[in-house]
mmCIF file of C-alpha atoms and ligand atoms in Angstrom:
data_model
loop_
_atom_site.group_PDB
_atom_site.id
_atom_site.type_symbol
_atom_site.label_atom_id
_atom_site.label_comp_id
_atom_site.label_asym_id
_atom_site.label_seq_id
_atom_site.Cartn_x
_atom_site.Cartn_y
_atom_site.Cartn_z
ATOM 1 C CA MET D 203 -1.668 -16.367 -21.472
ATOM 2 C CA ILE D 204 -0.508 -13.451 -23.619
ATOM 3 C CA VAL D 205 -2.907 -10.537 -24.056
ATOM 4 C CA VAL D 206 -2.502 -8.135 -26.955
ATOM 5 C CA GLY D 207 -3.914 -4.670 -27.487
ATOM 6 C CA SER D 208 -3.463 -1.702 -29.767
ATOM 7 C CA ASP D 209 -4.938 1.589 -30.847
ATOM 8 C CA HIS D 210 -5.547 2.453 -34.515
ATOM 9 C CA GLY D 211 -1.848 3.277 -34.992
ATOM 10 C CA GLY D 212 -0.917 -0.257 -33.992
ATOM 11 C CA PHE D 213 -3.844 -2.173 -35.420
ATOM 12 C CA GLU D 214 -2.058 -3.664 -38.442
ATOM 13 C CA LEU D 215 0.925 -4.816 -36.389
ATOM 14 C CA LYS D 216 -1.364 -6.207 -33.678
ATOM 15 C CA GLU D 217 -3.063 -8.430 -36.234
ATOM 16 C CA ALA D 218 0.337 -9.659 -37.465
ATOM 17 C CA VAL D 219 1.487 -10.351 -33.902
ATOM 18 C CA LEU D 220 -1.681 -12.299 -33.071
ATOM 19 C CA GLU D 221 -1.173 -14.378 -36.214
ATOM 20 C CA LEU D 222 2.350 -15.210 -35.023
ATOM 21 C CA LEU D 223 1.169 -16.184 -31.530
ATOM 22 C CA ARG D 224 -1.541 -18.409 -32.990
ATOM 23 C CA GLN D 225 0.943 -20.012 -35.392
ATOM 24 C CA ARG D 226 3.122 -20.805 -32.387
ATOM 25 C CA LYS D 227 0.066 -22.285 -30.616
ATOM 26 C CA LEU D 228 0.468 -19.912 -27.677
ATOM 27 C CA GLU D 229 -2.581 -19.112 -25.582
ATOM 28 C CA CYS D 230 -3.469 -15.521 -26.416
ATOM 29 C CA ALA D 231 -6.329 -13.037 -26.378
ATOM 30 C CA ASP D 232 -7.101 -9.997 -28.514
ATOM 31 C CA PHE D 233 -8.091 -7.037 -26.317
ATOM 32 C CA GLY D 234 -8.767 -4.759 -29.322
ATOM 33 C CA THR D 235 -8.971 -2.386 -31.017
ATOM 34 C CA GLU D 236 -11.080 -4.019 -33.686
ATOM 35 C CA GLY D 237 -10.222 -1.879 -36.713
ATOM 36 C CA PRO D 238 -8.491 1.225 -38.052
ATOM 37 C CA ALA D 239 -10.950 3.761 -36.555
ATOM 38 C CA SER D 240 -9.411 6.284 -34.176
ATOM 39 C CA VAL D 241 -9.474 5.263 -30.505
ATOM 40 C CA ASP D 242 -7.606 6.314 -27.353
ATOM 41 C CA TYR D 243 -4.510 4.267 -26.488
ATOM 42 C CA PRO D 244 -4.893 4.564 -22.667
ATOM 43 C CA ASP D 245 -8.087 2.469 -22.788
ATOM 44 C CA PHE D 246 -6.295 -0.460 -24.431
ATOM 45 C CA ALA D 247 -3.126 -0.122 -22.382
ATOM 46 C CA ALA D 248 -5.256 -0.279 -19.232
ATOM 47 C CA LYS D 249 -7.008 -3.466 -20.361
ATOM 48 C CA VAL D 250 -3.760 -5.271 -21.163
ATOM 49 C CA ALA D 251 -1.662 -3.948 -18.272
ATOM 50 C CA GLY D 252 -4.544 -4.515 -15.866
ATOM 51 C CA ALA D 253 -4.728 -8.171 -16.881
ATOM 52 C CA VAL D 254 -0.980 -8.612 -16.351
ATOM 53 C CA SER D 255 -1.116 -6.749 -13.050
ATOM 54 C CA ASN D 256 -3.939 -8.865 -11.618
ATOM 55 C CA GLY D 257 -2.463 -12.166 -12.844
ATOM 56 C CA GLU D 258 -5.124 -12.892 -15.457
ATOM 57 C CA ALA D 259 -2.340 -12.810 -18.062
ATOM 58 C CA ASP D 260 1.335 -13.742 -17.892
ATOM 59 C CA LEU D 261 2.469 -11.337 -20.579
ATOM 60 C CA GLY D 262 1.101 -8.426 -22.580
ATOM 61 C CA ILE D 263 1.869 -6.804 -25.909
ATOM 62 C CA LEU D 264 0.814 -3.211 -26.611
ATOM 63 C CA ILE D 265 1.110 -1.355 -29.891
ATOM 64 C CA CYS D 266 0.290 2.246 -30.757
ATOM 65 C CA GLY D 267 1.822 4.555 -33.346
ATOM 66 C CA THR D 268 5.097 4.927 -31.467
ATOM 67 C CA GLY D 269 4.643 2.629 -28.471
ATOM 68 C CA ILE D 270 5.310 5.615 -26.222
ATOM 69 C CA GLY D 271 1.783 6.259 -24.965
ATOM 70 C CA MET D 272 1.171 2.558 -24.382
ATOM 71 C CA SER D 273 4.342 2.183 -22.323
ATOM 72 C CA ILE D 274 3.597 5.285 -20.245
ATOM 73 C CA MET D 275 0.111 4.016 -19.372
ATOM 74 C CA ALA D 276 1.099 0.382 -18.801
ATOM 75 C CA ASN D 277 3.836 1.310 -16.337
ATOM 76 C CA LYS D 278 1.246 2.897 -14.026
ATOM 77 C CA PHE D 279 0.035 -0.607 -13.101
ATOM 78 C CA THR D 280 1.476 -2.434 -10.106
ATOM 79 C CA GLY D 281 3.891 -5.171 -11.077
ATOM 80 C CA VAL D 282 3.968 -4.218 -14.734
ATOM 81 C CA ARG D 283 7.344 -3.731 -16.380
ATOM 82 C CA ALA D 284 6.543 -2.412 -19.831
ATOM 83 C CA ALA D 285 9.469 -2.001 -22.225
ATOM 84 C CA LEU D 286 9.302 0.038 -25.406
ATOM 85 C CA VAL D 287 11.449 -1.706 -28.001
ATOM 86 C CA HIS D 288 12.476 -0.615 -31.470
ATOM 87 C CA ASP D 289 15.041 -3.162 -32.593
ATOM 88 C CA GLU D 290 16.410 -6.636 -31.964
ATOM 89 C CA PHE D 291 18.848 -5.509 -29.265
ATOM 90 C CA THR D 292 16.253 -3.684 -27.175
ATOM 91 C CA ALA D 293 13.840 -6.622 -27.558
ATOM 92 C CA GLN D 294 16.523 -8.989 -26.233
ATOM 93 C CA MET D 295 17.521 -6.686 -23.370
ATOM 94 C CA ALA D 296 13.891 -6.082 -22.414
ATOM 95 C CA ARG D 297 13.786 -9.718 -21.352
ATOM 96 C CA GLU D 298 17.395 -10.479 -20.434
ATOM 97 C CA HIS D 299 17.968 -7.497 -18.131
ATOM 98 C CA ASN D 300 14.518 -6.044 -17.384
ATOM 99 C CA ASN D 301 12.326 -9.166 -17.470
ATOM 100 C CA ALA D 302 9.654 -7.018 -19.096
ATOM 101 C CA ASN D 303 6.208 -8.567 -18.779
ATOM 102 C CA VAL D 304 4.713 -6.125 -21.291
ATOM 103 C CA LEU D 305 6.251 -5.392 -24.682
ATOM 104 C CA ALA D 306 5.402 -2.038 -26.294
ATOM 105 C CA MET D 307 6.061 -1.322 -29.968
ATOM 106 C CA GLY D 308 5.341 1.340 -32.561
ATOM 107 C CA GLY D 309 3.157 0.315 -35.436
ATOM 108 C CA ARG D 310 4.232 3.412 -37.361
ATOM 109 C CA ILE D 311 7.898 2.552 -36.819
ATOM 110 C CA LEU D 312 8.082 -1.173 -37.446
ATOM 111 C CA SER D 313 6.872 -3.229 -40.376
ATOM 112 C CA PRO D 314 4.713 -6.244 -39.476
ATOM 113 C CA GLN D 315 7.727 -8.469 -40.201
ATOM 114 C CA GLN D 316 10.023 -6.424 -37.961
ATOM 115 C CA GLY D 317 7.477 -6.321 -35.143
ATOM 116 C CA ARG D 318 6.893 -10.059 -35.274
ATOM 117 C CA LYS D 319 10.655 -10.621 -35.120
ATOM 118 C CA LEU D 320 10.925 -8.476 -31.971
ATOM 119 C CA VAL D 321 8.104 -10.442 -30.329
ATOM 120 C CA GLU D 322 9.876 -13.717 -31.119
ATOM 121 C CA ILE D 323 13.136 -12.470 -29.626
ATOM 122 C CA TRP D 324 11.375 -11.246 -26.474
ATOM 123 C CA LEU D 325 9.520 -14.549 -26.072
ATOM 124 C CA ASP D 326 12.588 -16.706 -26.749
ATOM 125 C CA THR D 327 15.093 -14.860 -24.532
ATOM 126 C CA ASP D 328 15.653 -15.875 -20.897
ATOM 127 C CA PHE D 329 15.868 -13.443 -17.985
ATOM 128 C CA ALA D 330 19.459 -13.325 -16.732
ATOM 129 C CA GLY D 331 18.521 -12.920 -13.054
ATOM 130 C CA GLY D 332 21.328 -12.235 -10.570
ATOM 131 C CA ARG D 333 22.196 -8.540 -10.343
ATOM 132 C CA HIS D 334 19.288 -7.768 -12.637
ATOM 133 C CA GLN D 335 16.818 -9.322 -10.192
ATOM 134 C CA LYS D 336 18.246 -7.127 -7.450
ATOM 135 C CA ARG D 337 17.536 -4.074 -9.609
ATOM 136 C CA LEU D 338 13.984 -5.208 -10.341
ATOM 137 C CA ASP D 339 13.478 -5.686 -6.600
ATOM 138 C CA LYS D 340 14.590 -2.083 -6.129
ATOM 139 C CA ILE D 341 12.027 -0.921 -8.680
ATOM 140 C CA SER D 342 9.278 -2.747 -6.755
ATOM 141 C CA ALA D 343 10.460 -1.371 -3.409
ATOM 142 C CA ILE D 344 10.698 2.213 -4.650
ATOM 143 C CA ALA D 345 7.335 1.963 -6.446
ATOM 144 C CA SER D 346 5.631 0.689 -3.291
ATOM 145 C CA GLN D 347 6.964 3.718 -1.371
ATOM 146 C CA GLN D 348 5.286 5.996 -3.947
ATOM 147 C CA SER D 349 1.772 4.622 -3.514
HETATM 148 C C1 RB5 N 1206 -2.285 8.260 -32.177
HETATM 149 O O1 RB5 N 1206 -2.319 9.152 -33.226
HETATM 150 C C2 RB5 N 1206 -0.897 8.231 -31.538
HETATM 151 O O2 RB5 N 1206 -0.706 9.352 -30.761
HETATM 152 C C3 RB5 N 1206 -0.722 6.980 -30.718
HETATM 153 O O3 RB5 N 1206 -0.871 5.873 -31.550
HETATM 154 C C4 RB5 N 1206 0.612 6.790 -30.033
HETATM 155 O O4 RB5 N 1206 1.668 6.935 -30.917
HETATM 156 C C5 RB5 N 1206 0.805 7.514 -28.781
HETATM 157 O O5 RB5 N 1206 1.830 7.382 -28.085
#
């Protein structure tokens, strides 16, 4: 299950991403926003990241104007590794090295075509594991010491 959310700054790209996921026959859910009216990105980041954190969803996609606010909020949730990506290389690395379970993008940075391409790369890339898993384990261990 892939859950997708945006604020008004990411609304257009969110719709394009959902169309892609449906075309690929992937199980997905639209967590809003429903239109271009101004809303607050933390509310939508919390819905998506919360679903990934509690296991309701396997993956999440969050889009605001820059992707910055969404990634900041999503990374407050236990077990969430949200990666803000801007190009094909960062989309690939977000999976290959960081095994990001939430993808954050900027709807005011990327065209719908560019954003859809980054989602495809992230979905189609495998996590490399090995030394990268050790580093993710360190993130979890250090995060658990903070709470
Ligand atoms: C909303 O204007 C904008 O601040 C938001 O979409 C996002 O870019 C925040 O990080």
